[in-house]
Amino acid sequence: MDRNLVAMLYVNRANLLHKMNLLVECLRDCNRALQISPSYAKAWYRRGKVNASLGNNEDAAQDLTIAKNMESSLGGKRQIESELKIILDQSKRTSNRMAEHNEENLRTMEEPLQMITKCVTTPDKGRGMASICDIPQASLVHTEEPYAVIISKHCRESHCHYCLNRLPADAIPCASCSIPLYCSHHCGVQAGGQMFKNYPTKHIINESLSSDLEEYIGKITLGNKFYPVMENIFEHKHECQGVHWPIILPSDIALAGRAVVKSIEQRRASAGSNLIETLEFCHNYTQVSPESKLESHIFSIVLLYCLQSTYSSELPINGASISKIVVLISQIRVNSMAVVRIKSNDYESSDQIGKVVTRGSALTSNVEQIRVGQAIYRTGSLFNHSCQPNVHAYFLSRTLMIRTTEPVLSDSPLELSYGPQVGQWDCKDRLKLLEDGYSFHCQCSGCSEVTISDLLINAFRCVDRKCPGIVLDSSVVICETQKLERFLGDPKGRSMESHLQVGNISSDPFSSMGSLAFEENCRTLNVKPGYCLKCGSCCDLESSHSSVDEAWIYIRRLQDAIVSTKISRAILLDASRSLGQLRSILHAYNKGIAEAEDNLAQAFCLVGDLQLARDHCKASIEILEKLYGHNHIVIGYELVKLSSVQLSLGDCDAVESINRLDTIFKCYYGSHTDVMFQFLQPLRKDGHKLVQ
């Protein structure tokens, strides 16, 4: 492509970005145009205009002076002169230079990382990670760059293909194939090694310019001096042939291709190591279905053909190569990690950051994690799973961070969650997901011991309205009874009290009475579906399920109305009546009630009834605290909604909510909290204003 045409396209986009008030993005596009064509007068003119908008008056004056010098038409020179006079006449020439986007800024608050973990082997779980010494809560115990990473297909147009952060408006395509998009020159070079060569500035600088302006032009047009190191293995280079196979193939297959390429390049550099054994991962090939095995073999052959153009000598298409790729695919499917980002719809755009919360604009959408990529972390994959984890994994760019969420004693296992945790799903559903996805039967404390959360999450209430007992469905009874049977057959001789995690439900008499009754019944395995665990009253589960399904019809209508933001009074009334129906059938701490309460909180917030929104939000949080615990990250997400509603109402309790969510987030994210949740600082400021 003609370089002048590329420069013109950058300037055209800069003009549009300037009109959209995306000033930093506009400035970057001007710089890119000038690095390709340093004598482009329109690029210098647009750069001067955007610098003036940013308050960088000194730079704006120099940009317009250069534009005037390089402009050939008399009319153009006069227009630039008038613009320049306005800037020069301004009384104050302050520089409020805004820093250009740089992923390294995410690491401005680096924490010291000490060697406090070790790899151990246990009979139940095989290899895993454990603590060398006592580790305090919120300690950063592991950081790691990925061995290989691939962007999720649904994020290809919205996130950078290298760092996986959200793309700015001035995204940069690959200079060679234009398929992947990057947020910066730095990411593009790291991924594929392609870059434009700048024209020497001495050939384009007008002799009438001062030496200071010549130096200024050189500083802008030479641009970023970053060049990849020779040892860098470019993850996109083997895909950069104008071929779309990384887009068409499933993400885990494309990731396998990148892992193979990295292994080959490392082998070339070190003159050793086997292609697959370098990863040293376990796999589940022998445990998957014949259909899944056939699929892996087909994708292995397809991937080998795709890699032939660059690695035909290292990867001959034969039985040995196919077998190695099949094993690698199986390894990736059980060892790769989902790279996630925090998302909140109300604070998704930058113009929402720092916006003062007003009545009707409170945050009610979910703060959630979205999957933006899939990656292999050689050490990170050694952390075993628990449904009640003591460490939390998150990502800065593509760097894995693992932090303790509770104090950990020396030689204790460090375990994170591979999926739903206790409080999110019940035990039987967690076990099925882990068996289907990872081919192992979870034996963590949450799945081997009876927890109050698993009893309450889908429980029904007793037909006797004065009885606080729990009524369990047959599927829950089967799962929990199996735990007890395994415990009674365990020769280790632990006490029944240690096996039942039902005494930690707080001092609430409503729930503790039910838990004590369950504990008494457990000692004789006298647990029957449909019967109250406290008083023994019988509940018609079939009729209860039917009534619950009917109530949820109106709750789902409300959910659809929330999405469309068209909420009628009739829909609200029907949903409110349905909530009452659910409360008459389900146990007070059933998670379905929490979901319904949350939906009504969102709906009332959207229609402007913030007091009812606050009440429903509090009710939802009260239930979730019983299921997850008071300091779980999910409670922090819910407190974001509550505090925003409280701020809108001028409720001073918002300060307590903000302080509490701040404490929870810092436990899970430490010094990176403000980087992960950019809305926290304006939220704190609004809370501070409330009590002044």
PDB file of C-alpha atoms in Angstrom, residues 447-546:
ATOM      1  CA  CYS A 447     -17.646 -31.169  47.662  1.00  0.00           C
ATOM      2  CA  SER A 448     -16.693 -33.758  50.288  1.00  0.00           C
ATOM      3  CA  GLU A 449     -18.201 -32.066  53.353  1.00  0.00           C
ATOM      4  CA  VAL A 450     -21.766 -30.943  53.956  1.00  0.00           C
ATOM      5  CA  THR A 451     -21.964 -27.147  53.641  1.00  0.00           C
ATOM      6  CA  ILE A 452     -24.880 -24.971  54.643  1.00  0.00           C
ATOM      7  CA  SER A 453     -24.611 -23.170  51.309  1.00  0.00           C
ATOM      8  CA  ASP A 454     -25.277 -26.371  49.335  1.00  0.00           C
ATOM      9  CA  LEU A 455     -28.293 -27.071  51.552  1.00  0.00           C
ATOM     10  CA  LEU A 456     -29.803 -23.601  51.216  1.00  0.00           C
ATOM     11  CA  ILE A 457     -29.035 -22.638  47.616  1.00  0.00           C
ATOM     12  CA  ASN A 458     -32.016 -24.557  46.134  1.00  0.00           C
ATOM     13  CA  ALA A 459     -33.954 -25.369  49.329  1.00  0.00           C
ATOM     14  CA  PHE A 460     -37.699 -25.120  49.892  1.00  0.00           C
ATOM     15  CA  ARG A 461     -39.281 -23.776  53.055  1.00  0.00           C
ATOM     16  CA  CYS A 462     -41.291 -25.833  55.513  1.00  0.00           C
ATOM     17  CA  VAL A 463     -45.072 -25.883  55.040  1.00  0.00           C
ATOM     18  CA  ASP A 464     -45.333 -24.840  58.691  1.00  0.00           C
ATOM     19  CA  ARG A 465     -44.809 -21.079  58.453  1.00  0.00           C
ATOM     20  CA  LYS A 466     -43.533 -20.964  62.043  1.00  0.00           C
ATOM     21  CA  CYS A 467     -40.850 -23.573  61.367  1.00  0.00           C
ATOM     22  CA  PRO A 468     -37.491 -22.356  60.034  1.00  0.00           C
ATOM     23  CA  GLY A 469     -36.532 -25.812  58.747  1.00  0.00           C
ATOM     24  CA  ILE A 470     -35.067 -26.746  55.376  1.00  0.00           C
ATOM     25  CA  VAL A 471     -36.788 -28.963  52.784  1.00  0.00           C
ATOM     26  CA  LEU A 472     -34.480 -30.579  50.224  1.00  0.00           C
ATOM     27  CA  ASP A 473     -35.124 -31.851  46.719  1.00  0.00           C
ATOM     28  CA  SER A 474     -34.294 -35.481  45.885  1.00  0.00           C
ATOM     29  CA  SER A 475     -31.211 -34.611  43.808  1.00  0.00           C
ATOM     30  CA  VAL A 476     -29.744 -32.587  46.689  1.00  0.00           C
ATOM     31  CA  VAL A 477     -30.489 -35.349  49.195  1.00  0.00           C
ATOM     32  CA  ILE A 478     -28.754 -37.939  46.996  1.00  0.00           C
ATOM     33  CA  CYS A 479     -25.643 -35.770  46.622  1.00  0.00           C
ATOM     34  CA  GLU A 480     -25.392 -34.831  50.301  1.00  0.00           C
ATOM     35  CA  THR A 481     -26.111 -38.386  51.467  1.00  0.00           C
ATOM     36  CA  GLN A 482     -23.287 -39.670  49.270  1.00  0.00           C
ATOM     37  CA  LYS A 483     -20.946 -37.275  51.061  1.00  0.00           C
ATOM     38  CA  LEU A 484     -22.025 -38.715  54.412  1.00  0.00           C
ATOM     39  CA  GLU A 485     -21.709 -42.294  53.221  1.00  0.00           C
ATOM     40  CA  ARG A 486     -18.191 -41.656  51.979  1.00  0.00           C
ATOM     41  CA  PHE A 487     -17.388 -40.007  55.286  1.00  0.00           C
ATOM     42  CA  LEU A 488     -18.751 -42.910  57.337  1.00  0.00           C
ATOM     43  CA  GLY A 489     -16.650 -45.285  55.242  1.00  0.00           C
ATOM     44  CA  ASP A 490     -13.543 -43.168  55.720  1.00  0.00           C
ATOM     45  CA  PRO A 491     -11.117 -44.910  58.125  1.00  0.00           C
ATOM     46  CA  LYS A 492      -9.494 -41.629  59.164  1.00  0.00           C
ATOM     47  CA  GLY A 493     -11.902 -41.304  62.085  1.00  0.00           C
ATOM     48  CA  ARG A 494     -12.798 -37.622  61.894  1.00  0.00           C
ATOM     49  CA  SER A 495     -15.677 -36.326  63.983  1.00  0.00           C
ATOM     50  CA  MET A 496     -19.100 -35.683  62.490  1.00  0.00           C
ATOM     51  CA  GLU A 497     -18.845 -32.012  63.528  1.00  0.00           C
ATOM     52  CA  SER A 498     -15.681 -31.545  61.456  1.00  0.00           C
ATOM     53  CA  HIS A 499     -17.421 -33.026  58.423  1.00  0.00           C
ATOM     54  CA  LEU A 500     -20.443 -30.732  58.644  1.00  0.00           C
ATOM     55  CA  GLN A 501     -19.790 -27.119  57.667  1.00  0.00           C
ATOM     56  CA  VAL A 502     -23.176 -26.055  59.006  1.00  0.00           C
ATOM     57  CA  GLY A 503     -22.119 -24.291  62.159  1.00  0.00           C
ATOM     58  CA  ASN A 504     -20.680 -21.279  60.364  1.00  0.00           C
ATOM     59  CA  ILE A 505     -23.934 -19.751  59.207  1.00  0.00           C
ATOM     60  CA  SER A 506     -23.791 -16.903  61.723  1.00  0.00           C
ATOM     61  CA  SER A 507     -25.927 -16.354  64.772  1.00  0.00           C
ATOM     62  CA  ASP A 508     -29.153 -16.012  62.801  1.00  0.00           C
ATOM     63  CA  PRO A 509     -31.615 -18.223  64.726  1.00  0.00           C
ATOM     64  CA  PHE A 510     -33.733 -18.780  61.612  1.00  0.00           C
ATOM     65  CA  SER A 511     -30.952 -20.638  59.818  1.00  0.00           C
ATOM     66  CA  SER A 512     -29.011 -22.047  62.767  1.00  0.00           C
ATOM     67  CA  MET A 513     -32.091 -23.946  63.992  1.00  0.00           C
ATOM     68  CA  GLY A 514     -32.373 -25.579  60.590  1.00  0.00           C
ATOM     69  CA  SER A 515     -28.678 -26.442  60.523  1.00  0.00           C
ATOM     70  CA  LEU A 516     -28.789 -28.024  63.989  1.00  0.00           C
ATOM     71  CA  ALA A 517     -31.714 -30.150  62.914  1.00  0.00           C
ATOM     72  CA  PHE A 518     -29.857 -31.247  59.797  1.00  0.00           C
ATOM     73  CA  GLU A 519     -26.789 -32.100  61.863  1.00  0.00           C
ATOM     74  CA  GLU A 520     -28.927 -34.295  64.144  1.00  0.00           C
ATOM     75  CA  ASN A 521     -30.506 -36.059  61.157  1.00  0.00           C
ATOM     76  CA  CYS A 522     -27.121 -36.606  59.528  1.00  0.00           C
ATOM     77  CA  ARG A 523     -25.911 -38.706  62.410  1.00  0.00           C
ATOM     78  CA  THR A 524     -28.492 -41.347  61.465  1.00  0.00           C
ATOM     79  CA  LEU A 525     -28.651 -40.559  57.716  1.00  0.00           C
ATOM     80  CA  ASN A 526     -32.320 -39.686  58.326  1.00  0.00           C
ATOM     81  CA  VAL A 527     -32.559 -37.212  55.452  1.00  0.00           C
ATOM     82  CA  LYS A 528     -35.550 -37.605  53.115  1.00  0.00           C
ATOM     83  CA  PRO A 529     -36.522 -35.486  50.113  1.00  0.00           C
ATOM     84  CA  GLY A 530     -39.624 -33.378  50.662  1.00  0.00           C
ATOM     85  CA  TYR A 531     -39.493 -33.592  54.455  1.00  0.00           C
ATOM     86  CA  CYS A 532     -38.528 -30.732  56.739  1.00  0.00           C
ATOM     87  CA  LEU A 533     -35.223 -31.423  58.418  1.00  0.00           C
ATOM     88  CA  LYS A 534     -36.433 -29.832  61.658  1.00  0.00           C
ATOM     89  CA  CYS A 535     -40.051 -30.787  62.255  1.00  0.00           C
ATOM     90  CA  GLY A 536     -40.498 -33.571  59.712  1.00  0.00           C
ATOM     91  CA  SER A 537     -43.471 -31.971  57.914  1.00  0.00           C
ATOM     92  CA  CYS A 538     -44.033 -33.230  54.371  1.00  0.00           C
ATOM     93  CA  CYS A 539     -43.934 -30.840  51.418  1.00  0.00           C
ATOM     94  CA  ASP A 540     -45.469 -31.585  48.007  1.00  0.00           C
ATOM     95  CA  LEU A 541     -42.334 -30.988  45.895  1.00  0.00           C
ATOM     96  CA  GLU A 542     -44.091 -31.547  42.568  1.00  0.00           C
ATOM     97  CA  SER A 543     -46.639 -28.831  43.321  1.00  0.00           C
ATOM     98  CA  SER A 544     -43.882 -26.548  44.676  1.00  0.00           C
ATOM     99  CA  HIS A 545     -41.804 -26.926  41.511  1.00  0.00           C
ATOM    100  CA  SER A 546     -44.840 -26.121  39.372  1.00  0.00           C
TER     101      SER A 546
END
